Coordinates of C-alpha atoms and ligand atoms in Angstrom, one line a residue:
M92 CA 64.0 54.5 -64.8
A93 CA 61.2 55.6 -62.4
K94 CA 60.7 59.3 -61.6
I95 CA 59.4 58.3 -58.2
V96 CA 61.3 55.7 -56.3
L97 CA 59.6 54.6 -53.1
T98 CA 61.3 52.6 -50.4
A99 CA 61.2 52.0 -46.6
D100 CA 63.3 51.4 -43.5
T101 CA 65.0 48.0 -43.7
T102 CA 63.5 47.2 -40.3
L103 CA 60.1 47.3 -42.0
M104 CA 61.1 44.9 -44.7
S105 CA 61.2 41.8 -42.6
R106 CA 58.6 39.4 -41.3
Y107 CA 60.8 38.6 -38.3
R108 CA 60.5 34.9 -38.9
N109 CA 56.8 35.2 -37.9
I110 CA 57.8 35.5 -34.2
P111 CA 54.7 36.9 -32.5
L112 CA 55.4 40.6 -31.9
G113 CA 58.8 40.1 -33.6
D114 CA 58.1 43.4 -35.5
F115 CA 59.1 45.3 -32.4
L116 CA 62.6 43.8 -32.5
G117 CA 63.9 46.8 -34.4
C118 CA 63.3 48.8 -31.2
V119 CA 66.0 46.9 -29.3
P120 CA 69.3 48.6 -28.6
A121 CA 72.3 47.4 -30.6
N122 CA 74.4 47.5 -27.4
F123 CA 72.6 44.5 -26.0
V124 CA 71.6 42.5 -29.1
P125 CA 74.6 41.6 -31.2
R126 CA 74.3 42.4 -34.9
R127 CA 74.6 38.7 -35.9
I128 CA 71.6 37.8 -33.8
F129 CA 69.6 40.7 -35.0
D130 CA 70.3 39.8 -38.6
F131 CA 69.4 36.2 -38.0
I132 CA 66.0 37.1 -36.5
C133 CA 65.3 39.9 -39.0
P134 CA 66.1 38.6 -42.5
L135 CA 64.9 41.0 -45.1
E136 CA 62.2 39.7 -47.5
P137 CA 63.6 38.8 -50.9
P138 CA 62.8 41.1 -53.8
L139 CA 60.4 40.2 -56.6
T140 CA 62.9 40.7 -59.4
S141 CA 66.6 40.3 -59.7
N142 CA 67.1 44.1 -60.0
G143 CA 65.3 44.6 -56.7
I144 CA 61.6 45.5 -57.2
A145 CA 60.1 44.8 -53.8
R146 CA 57.8 41.8 -53.6
T147 CA 56.2 42.9 -50.3
A148 CA 56.3 46.3 -48.8
P149 CA 54.9 48.1 -45.7
Y150 CA 51.2 48.5 -46.1
G151 CA 51.3 52.3 -45.8
L152 CA 53.8 52.5 -48.6
R153 CA 51.7 50.3 -50.8
K154 CA 48.9 52.8 -50.3
I155 CA 51.1 55.7 -51.4
E156 CA 52.1 53.7 -54.5
A157 CA 48.4 52.9 -55.3
A158 CA 47.4 56.6 -54.7
L159 CA 50.0 57.8 -57.2
L160 CA 48.9 55.2 -59.8
M161 CA 45.3 56.3 -59.3
N162 CA 46.2 59.9 -59.8
D163 CA 48.2 61.0 -62.8
Y164 CA 51.2 58.7 -62.5
S165 CA 51.8 55.6 -64.6
R166 CA 53.5 52.3 -63.7
K167 CA 56.7 53.3 -65.4
D168 CA 56.9 56.5 -63.2
V169 CA 56.6 54.8 -59.9
V170 CA 58.4 51.8 -58.3
I171 CA 58.8 50.4 -54.8
A172 CA 62.4 49.4 -54.6
H173 CA 63.8 47.0 -52.0
P174 CA 66.1 49.2 -49.8
N175 CA 69.1 46.9 -50.5
Y176 CA 68.8 47.5 -54.2
I177 CA 67.9 51.2 -54.2
H178 CA 71.0 52.0 -56.3
N179 CA 69.5 50.1 -59.2
F180 CA 66.6 52.5 -59.5
I181 CA 68.0 55.9 -58.8
K182 CA 69.1 57.3 -62.1
D183 CA 69.4 60.7 -63.8
D184 CA 65.7 61.1 -64.3
T185 CA 64.8 60.2 -60.7
E186 CA 63.1 63.2 -59.2
I187 CA 61.9 61.9 -55.8
V188 CA 62.9 59.2 -53.4
G189 CA 60.0 58.7 -51.1
H190 CA 61.0 57.0 -47.8
Y191 CA 58.6 55.4 -45.5
T192 CA 59.6 55.3 -41.8
M193 CA 58.2 54.1 -38.5
D194 CA 60.7 55.0 -35.8
P195 CA 63.6 56.9 -37.4
Y196 CA 65.2 58.3 -34.3
G197 CA 64.0 55.7 -31.8
L198 CA 61.6 58.1 -30.1
G199 CA 58.6 55.7 -30.2
P200 CA 57.3 54.3 -26.9
V201 CA 58.8 50.8 -27.3
S202 CA 62.3 52.1 -28.3
M203 CA 62.2 54.7 -25.6
M204 CA 61.7 51.9 -23.0
F205 CA 64.3 49.6 -24.5
T206 CA 66.9 52.2 -24.9
I207 CA 66.2 53.9 -21.5
G208 CA 65.2 57.1 -23.1
R209 CA 67.7 57.0 -26.0
R210 CA 70.8 56.3 -23.8
Y211 CA 71.4 53.5 -26.3
K212 CA 70.6 53.4 -30.0
S213 CA 67.9 51.1 -31.4
Y214 CA 68.3 49.1 -34.6
D215 CA 65.4 51.2 -36.0
E216 CA 67.5 54.3 -35.6
I217 CA 70.8 52.8 -36.7
E218 CA 69.3 51.3 -39.9
F219 CA 67.4 54.6 -40.7
R220 CA 70.6 56.6 -40.4
K221 CA 72.6 54.1 -42.4
F222 CA 70.1 54.2 -45.2
M223 CA 70.0 58.0 -45.4
T224 CA 73.8 58.0 -45.6
K225 CA 73.6 55.5 -48.4
L226 CA 71.1 57.8 -50.3
N227 CA 73.3 60.8 -49.8
I228 CA 76.4 58.9 -51.1
I229 CA 74.4 57.8 -54.2
K230 CA 73.3 61.4 -54.8
R231 CA 76.8 62.9 -54.4
R232 CA 78.7 60.2 -56.4
K233 CA 76.3 60.4 -59.3
G234 CA 75.8 64.1 -59.1
L235 CA 72.0 63.7 -58.9
K236 CA 69.4 66.1 -57.8
F237 CA 66.5 64.0 -56.6
K238 CA 64.7 65.1 -53.5
I239 CA 64.2 62.9 -50.4
V240 CA 60.7 63.0 -49.2
A241 CA 60.1 61.1 -45.9
G242 CA 56.7 60.2 -44.4
G243 CA 54.9 57.4 -42.6
P244 CA 53.9 56.9 -39.0
G245 CA 57.3 58.0 -37.7
A246 CA 57.4 61.3 -39.7
W247 CA 56.6 63.3 -36.5
Q248 CA 60.0 62.3 -35.2
L249 CA 61.7 63.8 -38.3
E250 CA 60.1 67.1 -37.5
Y251 CA 60.8 66.8 -33.8
M252 CA 64.5 66.5 -34.6
I253 CA 64.4 68.7 -37.7
D254 CA 68.1 69.8 -37.6
E255 CA 69.1 66.2 -37.6
S256 CA 66.8 65.4 -40.5
R257 CA 68.3 68.3 -42.5
R258 CA 71.8 67.0 -41.7
L259 CA 70.7 63.6 -43.1
G260 CA 69.6 65.3 -46.3
I261 CA 65.9 65.0 -46.0
N262 CA 64.3 67.7 -48.1
H263 CA 60.6 67.3 -47.2
I264 CA 58.7 65.7 -44.4
V265 CA 55.0 64.6 -44.9
I266 CA 53.0 64.2 -41.7
G267 CA 49.5 62.8 -41.7
E268 CA 47.2 60.7 -44.0
A269 CA 48.3 61.4 -47.6
D270 CA 46.3 59.0 -49.8
H271 CA 44.2 61.8 -51.3
V272 CA 46.9 64.5 -51.7
I273 CA 50.2 62.7 -52.3
H274 CA 50.0 63.2 -56.0
E275 CA 49.7 67.0 -55.5
I276 CA 52.4 67.0 -52.9
F277 CA 54.8 65.2 -55.3
E278 CA 53.9 67.6 -58.1
D279 CA 54.8 70.5 -55.8
V280 CA 58.0 68.9 -54.7
R281 CA 59.0 68.2 -58.4
H282 CA 58.3 71.9 -59.2
N283 CA 60.2 73.2 -56.1
D284 CA 57.0 74.5 -54.7
A285 CA 56.6 72.5 -51.5
P286 CA 57.4 73.5 -47.9
E287 CA 59.9 71.6 -45.9
V288 CA 57.3 70.2 -43.5
M289 CA 53.8 69.3 -44.8
K290 CA 51.2 68.6 -42.2
I291 CA 48.1 67.2 -43.8
T292 CA 45.0 68.3 -41.9
T293 CA 42.4 66.8 -44.2
Y294 CA 41.4 63.2 -44.4
P295 CA 40.7 60.9 -47.3
S296 CA 37.2 59.6 -47.5
V297 CA 36.8 55.8 -47.8
E298 CA 36.4 56.3 -51.6
Q299 CA 39.7 58.2 -51.8
I300 CA 41.6 55.5 -50.0
P301 CA 43.1 53.4 -52.9
T302 CA 43.2 49.6 -53.1
I303 CA 46.8 48.3 -52.9
V304 CA 48.2 46.8 -56.2
G305 CA 51.1 44.8 -54.7
A306 CA 51.7 42.7 -51.7
S307 CA 52.0 44.1 -48.2
I308 CA 54.3 42.6 -45.6
K309 CA 52.7 39.7 -43.8
G310 CA 49.5 40.2 -45.8
L311 CA 48.4 43.2 -43.7
V312 CA 45.3 44.9 -44.8
E313 CA 43.4 47.7 -43.2
V314 CA 39.8 47.3 -42.1
M315 CA 39.3 50.6 -40.4
R316 CA 41.1 53.9 -39.8
G317 CA 40.8 55.9 -36.6
C318 CA 39.1 54.9 -33.5
G319 CA 36.8 57.4 -31.8
R320 CA 37.3 56.5 -28.2
G321 CA 39.3 59.7 -27.7
C322 CA 42.2 58.6 -25.5
K323 CA 44.3 61.8 -25.1
F324 CA 47.7 60.2 -25.6
C325 CA 46.8 58.3 -28.8
L326 CA 48.0 59.3 -32.3
P327 CA 45.5 57.1 -34.2
N328 CA 42.8 58.7 -32.3
M329 CA 43.5 62.0 -34.1
R330 CA 42.0 60.4 -37.2
I331 CA 38.3 60.2 -37.7
A332 CA 36.9 56.7 -37.8
R333 CA 36.3 55.2 -41.2
Y334 CA 35.3 51.7 -42.0
I335 CA 36.6 50.0 -45.1
P336 CA 33.9 48.1 -46.9
V337 CA 34.3 44.3 -46.8
E338 CA 34.5 44.1 -50.7
K339 CA 37.5 46.4 -50.7
I340 CA 39.2 44.4 -48.0
V341 CA 38.7 41.2 -49.9
K342 CA 40.1 42.8 -53.0
E343 CA 43.3 43.6 -51.2
I344 CA 43.5 40.1 -49.6
K345 CA 43.3 38.7 -53.1
V346 CA 46.2 40.9 -54.3
N347 CA 48.2 39.6 -51.4
I348 CA 47.3 36.0 -52.2
V349 CA 48.6 36.5 -55.8
Y350 CA 52.0 37.3 -54.4
G351 CA 52.0 34.4 -52.0
E352 CA 50.7 36.0 -48.8
R353 CA 48.1 33.5 -47.7
E354 CA 47.5 34.8 -44.2
A355 CA 45.8 38.1 -43.7
W356 CA 46.5 40.5 -40.8
L357 CA 43.5 42.8 -40.3
H358 CA 44.7 46.1 -39.2
S359 CA 42.5 48.4 -37.1
D360 CA 43.0 50.5 -34.0
D361 CA 40.2 48.5 -32.4
I362 CA 38.7 45.6 -34.4
F363 CA 35.6 45.5 -32.2
L364 CA 34.6 49.0 -33.3
Y365 CA 34.2 47.9 -36.9
K366 CA 31.1 49.6 -38.3
L367 CA 30.2 50.8 -34.8
E368 CA 26.7 52.3 -34.5
D369 CA 26.4 52.9 -30.7
K370 CA 28.8 55.8 -30.4
R371 CA 27.7 56.6 -26.9
N372 CA 28.3 53.3 -25.1
F373 CA 30.6 51.7 -27.7
I374 CA 28.6 48.4 -27.6
P375 CA 30.0 46.5 -30.7
N376 CA 28.1 46.0 -33.8
K377 CA 28.4 42.3 -33.4
E378 CA 26.8 41.3 -36.7
A379 CA 29.1 43.6 -38.7
V380 CA 32.2 42.2 -36.9
L381 CA 31.1 38.6 -37.4
D382 CA 30.2 39.2 -41.0
L383 CA 33.6 40.8 -41.7
F384 CA 35.4 37.7 -40.4
R385 CA 33.0 35.2 -42.0
T386 CA 33.5 36.9 -45.4
I387 CA 37.3 37.1 -45.1
M388 CA 37.6 33.5 -44.0
S389 CA 35.7 32.4 -47.1
V390 CA 38.2 33.9 -49.5
R391 CA 39.7 31.2 -51.6
G392 CA 43.3 30.5 -51.1
L393 CA 43.4 32.2 -47.7
K394 CA 44.7 30.1 -44.9
G395 CA 43.7 32.2 -41.9
C396 CA 43.3 35.8 -40.6
H397 CA 44.3 37.6 -37.5
P398 CA 43.2 40.9 -36.0
T399 CA 45.9 43.3 -34.8
H400 CA 44.5 45.6 -32.1
S401 CA 41.4 45.8 -29.9
S402 CA 40.2 47.3 -26.7
I403 CA 39.1 45.1 -23.8
A404 CA 35.7 46.6 -22.8
P405 CA 33.8 45.1 -25.8
V406 CA 35.0 41.7 -24.8
V407 CA 33.3 42.0 -21.5
A408 CA 30.3 43.8 -22.9
D409 CA 29.8 41.0 -25.5
P410 CA 31.7 37.7 -24.7
E411 CA 29.4 35.8 -27.0
M412 CA 30.9 37.8 -29.9
V413 CA 34.4 36.6 -29.0
K414 CA 33.1 33.0 -28.7
E415 CA 31.6 33.2 -32.2
L416 CA 34.7 34.8 -33.6
S417 CA 36.8 32.0 -32.3
H418 CA 34.5 29.6 -34.0
I419 CA 34.8 31.4 -37.3
L420 CA 38.6 31.7 -37.0
K421 CA 38.9 28.0 -36.0
A422 CA 40.6 28.9 -32.8
G423 CA 41.5 26.1 -30.4
P424 CA 44.3 24.6 -28.4
R425 CA 46.5 24.5 -31.5
R426 CA 45.5 27.8 -32.9
W427 CA 45.4 30.8 -30.6
I428 CA 44.5 34.2 -31.8
G429 CA 46.9 37.0 -30.9
I430 CA 45.6 40.4 -30.2
Q431 CA 47.2 43.7 -28.9
P432 CA 44.9 45.6 -26.5
G433 CA 45.9 48.6 -24.5
L434 CA 45.8 48.0 -20.8
E435 CA 47.8 51.2 -20.2
T436 CA 47.4 51.4 -16.4
G437 CA 45.7 49.8 -13.4
S438 CA 44.6 53.2 -12.1
G439 CA 41.0 54.2 -12.4
E440 CA 42.1 57.8 -11.8
L441 CA 44.3 57.9 -14.8
I442 CA 41.7 56.2 -16.9
K443 CA 39.2 58.9 -15.8
K444 CA 41.7 61.6 -16.6
H445 CA 43.2 60.5 -20.0
M446 CA 40.9 57.8 -21.5
P447 CA 37.4 57.6 -20.0
N448 CA 35.9 56.2 -23.1
K449 CA 38.3 53.3 -23.3
V450 CA 36.3 51.5 -20.6
R451 CA 32.8 52.2 -22.0
P452 CA 30.1 50.9 -21.5
F453 CA 31.7 50.5 -18.0
S454 CA 33.0 53.2 -15.7
P455 CA 36.6 54.1 -15.0
D456 CA 36.3 52.7 -11.5
E457 CA 35.5 49.3 -13.0
W458 CA 38.7 49.2 -15.1
Q459 CA 40.6 46.6 -13.1
D460 CA 37.5 44.3 -13.1
V461 CA 37.1 44.8 -16.8
A462 CA 40.7 43.9 -17.4
V463 CA 40.5 40.7 -15.4
K464 CA 37.2 39.6 -17.0
A465 CA 38.4 40.4 -20.5
T466 CA 41.5 38.3 -20.0
I467 CA 39.3 35.4 -18.8
V468 CA 37.1 35.7 -21.8
F469 CA 40.0 36.0 -24.2
N470 CA 41.8 32.9 -22.7
K471 CA 38.6 30.9 -22.5
Y472 CA 38.1 31.2 -26.2
Y473 CA 41.8 30.9 -27.2
W474 CA 42.8 34.5 -27.6
F475 CA 46.3 35.5 -26.4
P476 CA 46.3 39.2 -25.4
A477 CA 49.6 41.1 -25.6
Y478 CA 48.8 44.1 -23.4
T479 CA 50.6 47.4 -23.4
L480 CA 51.2 49.4 -20.3
I481 CA 52.2 53.1 -20.3
I482 CA 54.6 54.3 -17.7
G483 CA 54.7 58.1 -17.0
L484 CA 51.3 59.3 -18.1
P485 CA 51.0 63.0 -17.1
G486 CA 49.9 63.3 -13.5
E487 CA 50.9 59.7 -12.7
T488 CA 51.6 59.2 -9.0
E489 CA 53.3 56.4 -7.2
D490 CA 49.9 55.2 -6.1
D491 CA 48.8 54.9 -9.7
C492 CA 51.8 52.7 -10.4
W493 CA 51.0 50.5 -7.4
D494 CA 47.5 50.2 -8.8
T495 CA 49.0 48.8 -11.9
V496 CA 51.2 46.4 -9.9
R497 CA 48.0 45.3 -8.1
L498 CA 46.3 44.8 -11.5
L499 CA 49.1 42.6 -12.7
D500 CA 48.8 40.6 -9.5
R501 CA 45.1 40.2 -10.0
L502 CA 45.6 39.0 -13.6
E503 CA 48.2 36.5 -12.5
K504 CA 46.0 35.1 -9.7
E505 CA 42.5 35.4 -10.8
V506 CA 42.7 34.4 -14.5
P507 CA 44.2 30.9 -13.9
R508 CA 41.7 30.3 -11.1
V509 CA 38.9 30.5 -13.7
V510 CA 40.4 29.2 -16.9
G511 CA 43.1 26.9 -15.4
K512 CA 46.8 27.5 -15.3
S513 CA 47.6 25.8 -18.5
K514 CA 45.1 27.9 -20.4
T515 CA 46.2 31.3 -19.0
H516 CA 48.2 33.2 -21.6
F517 CA 48.9 36.9 -21.7
I518 CA 51.8 39.3 -21.7
T519 CA 52.1 42.9 -20.5
A520 CA 54.6 45.1 -22.3
P521 CA 55.7 48.3 -20.4
L522 CA 56.1 51.3 -22.7
S523 CA 57.4 54.8 -22.0
F524 CA 55.0 57.7 -22.2
V525 CA 55.7 59.8 -25.3
P526 CA 53.8 63.1 -25.7
L527 CA 51.7 62.8 -28.8
A528 CA 48.2 63.8 -29.9
A529 CA 46.3 65.8 -27.3
L530 CA 49.1 65.4 -24.8
K531 CA 51.9 66.6 -27.2
K532 CA 52.7 69.6 -25.0
E533 CA 53.6 67.4 -22.0
K534 CA 57.1 66.3 -21.2
T535 CA 58.6 63.1 -22.5
L536 CA 59.3 60.6 -19.7
D537 CA 63.0 60.2 -19.1
I538 CA 62.7 56.7 -17.6
G539 CA 66.4 56.7 -16.5
E540 CA 66.0 60.0 -14.6
E541 CA 62.5 59.6 -13.4
M542 CA 62.5 56.1 -12.0
N543 CA 61.0 55.3 -8.7
E544 CA 60.2 52.1 -6.8
A545 CA 56.6 51.9 -8.0
R546 CA 57.5 52.5 -11.7
F547 CA 60.3 50.0 -11.3
C548 CA 57.9 47.4 -9.9
V549 CA 55.5 47.8 -12.8
I550 CA 58.4 47.3 -15.3
Y551 CA 59.9 44.4 -13.4
R552 CA 56.5 42.6 -12.9
A553 CA 55.5 43.2 -16.5
W554 CA 58.8 41.7 -17.8
R555 CA 58.5 38.8 -15.4
I556 CA 55.2 38.0 -17.0
I557 CA 56.7 38.3 -20.5
V558 CA 59.7 36.0 -19.6
R559 CA 57.4 33.4 -18.0
E560 CA 55.2 33.4 -21.1
I561 CA 58.3 33.1 -23.4
Y562 CA 59.3 29.9 -21.5
R563 CA 55.8 28.5 -21.5
S564 CA 54.6 29.3 -25.0
L565 CA 57.3 30.3 -27.4
H566 CA 57.9 26.7 -28.6
W567 CA 54.4 26.3 -29.9
L568 CA 54.0 29.9 -31.1
V569 CA 56.9 30.0 -33.5
D570 CA 56.1 28.2 -36.8
Q571 CA 59.5 27.6 -38.4
P572 CA 61.6 24.6 -39.6
L573 CA 62.9 22.8 -36.5
H574 CA 66.6 23.9 -36.6
I575 CA 65.5 27.6 -37.0
K576 CA 62.9 27.2 -34.3
L577 CA 65.4 25.8 -31.8
M578 CA 67.8 28.7 -32.5
I579 CA 65.0 31.2 -32.0
D580 CA 63.8 29.5 -28.8
A581 CA 67.4 29.6 -27.4
I582 CA 68.0 33.2 -28.4
V583 CA 64.7 34.5 -27.1
M584 CA 64.8 32.5 -23.9
I585 CA 68.4 33.5 -23.0
G586 CA 67.6 37.1 -24.1
G587 CA 64.5 37.2 -21.9
K588 CA 66.4 35.9 -18.9
L589 CA 69.2 38.4 -19.4
I590 CA 66.8 41.3 -19.6
L591 CA 65.1 40.2 -16.4
S592 CA 68.3 39.7 -14.5
R593 CA 69.6 43.2 -15.7
I594 CA 66.4 44.8 -14.5
E595 CA 66.8 42.9 -11.1
K596 CA 70.4 44.1 -10.8
Y597 CA 69.3 47.7 -11.6
G598 CA 66.6 47.5 -8.9
K599 CA 68.9 46.0 -6.3
K600 CA 71.5 48.7 -6.9
R601 CA 68.9 51.4 -6.3
G602 CA 67.6 49.6 -3.2
Y603 CA 64.1 48.8 -4.6
R604 CA 62.2 46.0 -3.0
I605 CA 62.0 43.5 -5.9
E606 CA 59.9 40.7 -4.5
K607 CA 58.3 42.7 -1.7
C608 CA 56.6 45.5 -3.6
L609 CA 53.4 46.5 -1.8
Y610 CA 51.0 44.1 -3.4
C611 CA 53.3 41.2 -4.2
K612 CA 52.7 37.9 -2.5
Ligands
SF4_809 S1 41.1 52.9 -27.6 FE1 43.2 52.6 -28.4 S2 43.2 53.3 -30.5 FE2 41.3 54.1 -29.5 S3 41.8 56.1 -28.9 FE3 42.2 54.8 -27.1 S4 44.4 54.2 -27.3 FE4 43.7 55.0 -29.3

């Protein structure tokens, strides 16, 4: 059996029935979403083989697998095991179980909002703890000595709560990009020569980033790493920007197609920065962006591709680029392109203080206008933005929050005026500020303790937009067999209404003006 057994959180092993943004459902608290409903919406992907080799796995874990195979390890040494079948792979000769995690203690911004600052437990956390317990039981029962090495985007949480991580039997924590060093790290671990926490401060070059050899969940492939806009709260921004050559991206898409993943999700922190040349004003390299999508859409066997994240300023700086992209991606009334841009705040002051480059080539004072215009361009060309808002950025005042409320008002009024009510589609997801990156010394927002009327109105208004959009769009956004689709529609619609009425009740109890916040109609 394999010396190195790799696996991941169960919440990362589902495609969430392709519900748009369904991947965040692991962040919901178990107190409010019954287990049966969660399991229905989050069925795990089936394994490739009857003993449990994973067919698809989180992209980052596929990179670790590929990096090991590229450096010293052979196929018989390394396996990605489906978490439900892990016991089939851990044997006497297993030296390392490498666990990939995203949100192990529910400290991520989405979980922190849903669980009101961890007053409740998210499914992410519950499933992570359950899996660690399972590993420890296997270890104890079989008298094995393998080491548990945990990494992935949520590894910072394991260090943040290190005593808990020790209690759960985690021997080593790897933080940072590890493609170029993971083989050395695992060698050190195997020879008892590795520290408990390993923070990687170097970065793999594009050449050192390996090509995946097995399928990634939902056909995700990376087109760039890092961003370069320098927002102070942002973890991806800690990485220097690197652009993956188109040939390499196509190679990975073909690997995914072999395993049946015929849609590609193109991951980046900002797709419009692909092969950026103008690093002063951040005017997109339009030809490079268009060429990327043209090449990918011509891959045989691929049905379609979708970008993951973007910023909004390039959309206003070059609306023609969005129009041409829509043409390449065959966007239209029956095929909208989802995108996740960061709106973060409506306050020009906070933009100036924490993320001045996010709005370039425009100025922070123009942020609200940029947001409205970008939404108009997105919707005009059939792009559906799922915006994020951050509550509790350091130095945030009530006036800043009212600015955000005002921005939400403007979006709700001005966008339909230009593109028409039926073509207006966007959501705004409120997240809790979590101190990371350049703001890591700041205090975590305790949303339960630090609520005020202005913050409440941002959260309430943002959720009202989400629920309204669920009612208007979910039926055509979910692509599932009719009986499953009807059940999903019912669950999500009822769930959305319940969340909104809970928020309303909470606001009323605290005496907040729900419909009469300063800038509401
Ligand atoms: S634009 Fe987005 S990805 Fe880039 S630094 Fe800012 S928050 Fe991070």
